[in-house]
Amino acid sequence: MSVDRLERINSLLKRVIAEGMFQVMQGDSVPAGMITVTGVQCGKDLRDASVCVSVFGDDELKERAVRHLKAKAREFQSLINRQVRMKFTPRLTFKLDLSLEKGDEVLALLDKLEHNDSNS
């Protein structure tokens, strides 16, 4: 399978999962607005996909959100099955993505350094 096709499928799955977040997570103890889908990586055979999510909140909320997403993986798979025409609907695995937080930390450090340089 070409890399370009796999990237398009990853992008499509990311969009479908993100748009369906409010529908699937409705009434859940973790608000869907606190969760951002940062990426999807499908296997070459399209049978498995890792979904990276970022959660706004403390560590306990992040862990709880990932647990709830894992519990609702079949509902997301059903949503994908209804909206995307594929031979196989991939099994979803949700993982916490901390890259946005690490990026914020780096930006905060750069701002601090810039502020210290301007005071010197």
mmCIF file of C-alpha atoms in Angstrom:
data_model
loop_
_atom_site.group_PDB
_atom_site.id
_atom_site.type_symbol
_atom_site.label_atom_id
_atom_site.label_comp_id
_atom_site.label_asym_id
_atom_site.label_seq_id
_atom_site.Cartn_x
_atom_site.Cartn_y
_atom_site.Cartn_z
ATOM 1 C CA MET A 1 0.000 0.000 0.000
ATOM 2 C CA SER A 2 1.326 3.417 -0.878
ATOM 3 C CA VAL A 3 2.338 5.776 1.896
ATOM 4 C CA ASP A 4 0.098 8.497 0.463
ATOM 5 C CA ARG A 5 -2.978 6.257 0.666
ATOM 6 C CA LEU A 6 -2.181 5.269 4.244
ATOM 7 C CA GLU A 7 -1.796 8.943 5.209
ATOM 8 C CA ARG A 8 -5.176 9.761 3.654
ATOM 9 C CA ILE A 9 -6.818 6.894 5.544
ATOM 10 C CA ASN A 10 -5.174 8.039 8.796
ATOM 11 C CA SER A 11 -6.442 11.564 8.196
ATOM 12 C CA LEU A 12 -9.949 10.353 7.380
ATOM 13 C CA LEU A 13 -10.128 8.167 10.489
ATOM 14 C CA LYS A 14 -8.844 11.039 12.635
ATOM 15 C CA ARG A 15 -11.604 13.309 11.308
ATOM 16 C CA VAL A 16 -14.361 10.703 11.774
ATOM 17 C CA ILE A 17 -13.259 9.901 15.340
ATOM 18 C CA ALA A 18 -12.902 13.574 16.286
ATOM 19 C CA GLU A 19 -16.308 14.471 14.841
ATOM 20 C CA GLY A 20 -17.940 11.495 16.561
ATOM 21 C CA MET A 21 -16.379 12.265 19.941
ATOM 22 C CA PHE A 22 -19.387 14.270 21.197
ATOM 23 C CA GLN A 23 -21.836 11.617 19.990
ATOM 24 C CA VAL A 24 -20.013 8.637 21.532
ATOM 25 C CA MET A 25 -18.919 10.349 24.758
ATOM 26 C CA GLN A 26 -22.324 11.971 25.379
ATOM 27 C CA GLY A 27 -23.341 11.705 29.037
ATOM 28 C CA ASP A 28 -19.887 10.439 30.035
ATOM 29 C CA SER A 29 -18.135 11.663 33.163
ATOM 30 C CA VAL A 30 -15.294 12.955 30.960
ATOM 31 C CA PRO A 31 -16.492 15.837 28.770
ATOM 32 C CA ALA A 32 -15.730 15.277 25.079
ATOM 33 C CA GLY A 33 -14.619 18.913 24.799
ATOM 34 C CA MET A 34 -11.601 18.109 26.971
ATOM 35 C CA ILE A 35 -10.288 15.520 24.465
ATOM 36 C CA THR A 36 -8.410 16.270 21.247
ATOM 37 C CA VAL A 37 -7.556 13.608 18.674
ATOM 38 C CA THR A 38 -3.964 14.415 17.712
ATOM 39 C CA GLY A 39 -3.345 11.571 15.294
ATOM 40 C CA VAL A 40 -4.216 8.129 13.991
ATOM 41 C CA GLN A 41 -1.703 5.522 12.843
ATOM 42 C CA CYS A 42 -3.126 2.563 10.936
ATOM 43 C CA GLY A 43 -1.201 -0.619 10.417
ATOM 44 C CA LYS A 44 -0.267 -1.480 6.831
ATOM 45 C CA ASP A 45 -2.997 -4.132 6.701
ATOM 46 C CA LEU A 46 -5.583 -1.592 8.020
ATOM 47 C CA ARG A 47 -6.785 -4.027 10.701
ATOM 48 C CA ASP A 48 -5.422 -2.069 13.682
ATOM 49 C CA ALA A 49 -5.153 1.641 14.389
ATOM 50 C CA SER A 50 -3.606 3.604 17.251
ATOM 51 C CA VAL A 51 -5.474 6.773 18.133
ATOM 52 C CA CYS A 52 -3.408 9.409 19.956
ATOM 53 C CA VAL A 53 -5.409 11.781 22.129
ATOM 54 C CA SER A 54 -4.529 14.791 24.224
ATOM 55 C CA VAL A 55 -6.638 15.536 27.302
ATOM 56 C CA PHE A 56 -6.874 18.931 28.950
ATOM 57 C CA GLY A 57 -6.819 18.519 32.710
ATOM 58 C CA ASP A 58 -4.955 16.890 35.561
ATOM 59 C CA ASP A 59 -3.310 13.446 35.452
ATOM 60 C CA GLU A 60 -6.307 11.710 37.034
ATOM 61 C CA LEU A 61 -8.653 13.125 34.377
ATOM 62 C CA LYS A 62 -6.252 12.068 31.620
ATOM 63 C CA GLU A 63 -6.116 8.486 32.872
ATOM 64 C CA ARG A 64 -9.876 8.365 33.291
ATOM 65 C CA ALA A 65 -10.435 9.768 29.795
ATOM 66 C CA VAL A 66 -8.182 7.150 28.195
ATOM 67 C CA ARG A 67 -9.947 4.381 30.156
ATOM 68 C CA HIS A 68 -13.344 5.630 28.959
ATOM 69 C CA LEU A 69 -12.125 5.885 25.365
ATOM 70 C CA LYS A 70 -10.795 2.330 25.502
ATOM 71 C CA ALA A 71 -14.135 1.146 26.890
ATOM 72 C CA LYS A 72 -15.980 2.877 24.047
ATOM 73 C CA ALA A 73 -13.628 1.694 21.284
ATOM 74 C CA ARG A 74 -16.333 -0.556 19.782
ATOM 75 C CA GLU A 75 -18.709 2.400 19.502
ATOM 76 C CA PHE A 76 -16.037 4.359 17.623
ATOM 77 C CA GLN A 77 -15.415 1.331 15.393
ATOM 78 C CA SER A 78 -19.147 1.130 14.673
ATOM 79 C CA LEU A 79 -19.160 4.825 13.795
ATOM 80 C CA ILE A 80 -16.253 4.302 11.406
ATOM 81 C CA ASN A 81 -18.012 1.301 9.880
ATOM 82 C CA ARG A 82 -21.110 3.421 9.149
ATOM 83 C CA GLN A 83 -19.241 6.414 7.729
ATOM 84 C CA VAL A 84 -16.212 4.977 5.925
ATOM 85 C CA ARG A 85 -16.304 2.270 3.290
ATOM 86 C CA MET A 86 -13.427 -0.082 4.068
ATOM 87 C CA LYS A 87 -12.901 -3.808 3.678
ATOM 88 C CA PHE A 88 -12.005 -4.074 7.372
ATOM 89 C CA THR A 89 -12.875 -1.717 10.185
ATOM 90 C CA PRO A 90 -9.683 -1.291 12.214
ATOM 91 C CA ARG A 91 -9.537 -2.220 15.898
ATOM 92 C CA LEU A 92 -8.825 0.981 17.784
ATOM 93 C CA THR A 93 -6.287 1.428 20.547
ATOM 94 C CA PHE A 94 -6.328 4.757 22.370
ATOM 95 C CA LYS A 95 -3.084 6.251 23.683
ATOM 96 C CA LEU A 96 -2.364 9.435 25.602
ATOM 97 C CA ASP A 97 -0.302 11.960 23.643
ATOM 98 C CA LEU A 98 1.753 14.291 25.828
ATOM 99 C CA SER A 99 3.502 16.135 22.980
ATOM 100 C CA LEU A 100 1.248 19.224 23.242
ATOM 101 C CA GLU A 101 2.062 19.599 26.921
ATOM 102 C CA LYS A 102 5.772 19.174 26.295
ATOM 103 C CA GLY A 103 5.546 21.827 23.576
ATOM 104 C CA ASP A 104 3.841 24.206 26.014
ATOM 105 C CA GLU A 105 6.621 23.589 28.545
ATOM 106 C CA VAL A 106 9.304 24.399 25.949
ATOM 107 C CA LEU A 107 7.485 27.601 24.937
ATOM 108 C CA ALA A 108 7.165 28.627 28.593
ATOM 109 C CA LEU A 109 10.911 28.071 29.094
ATOM 110 C CA LEU A 110 11.714 30.126 25.989
ATOM 111 C CA ASP A 111 9.465 32.953 27.206
ATOM 112 C CA LYS A 112 11.176 32.840 30.603
ATOM 113 C CA LEU A 113 14.622 33.014 28.997
ATOM 114 C CA GLU A 114 13.535 35.885 26.786
ATOM 115 C CA HIS A 115 12.114 37.738 29.773
ATOM 116 C CA ASN A 116 15.360 37.210 31.753
ATOM 117 C CA ASP A 117 17.470 38.456 28.822
ATOM 118 C CA SER A 118 15.401 41.620 28.464
ATOM 119 C CA ASN A 119 15.802 42.386 32.203
ATOM 120 C CA SER A 120 19.587 41.965 32.116
#
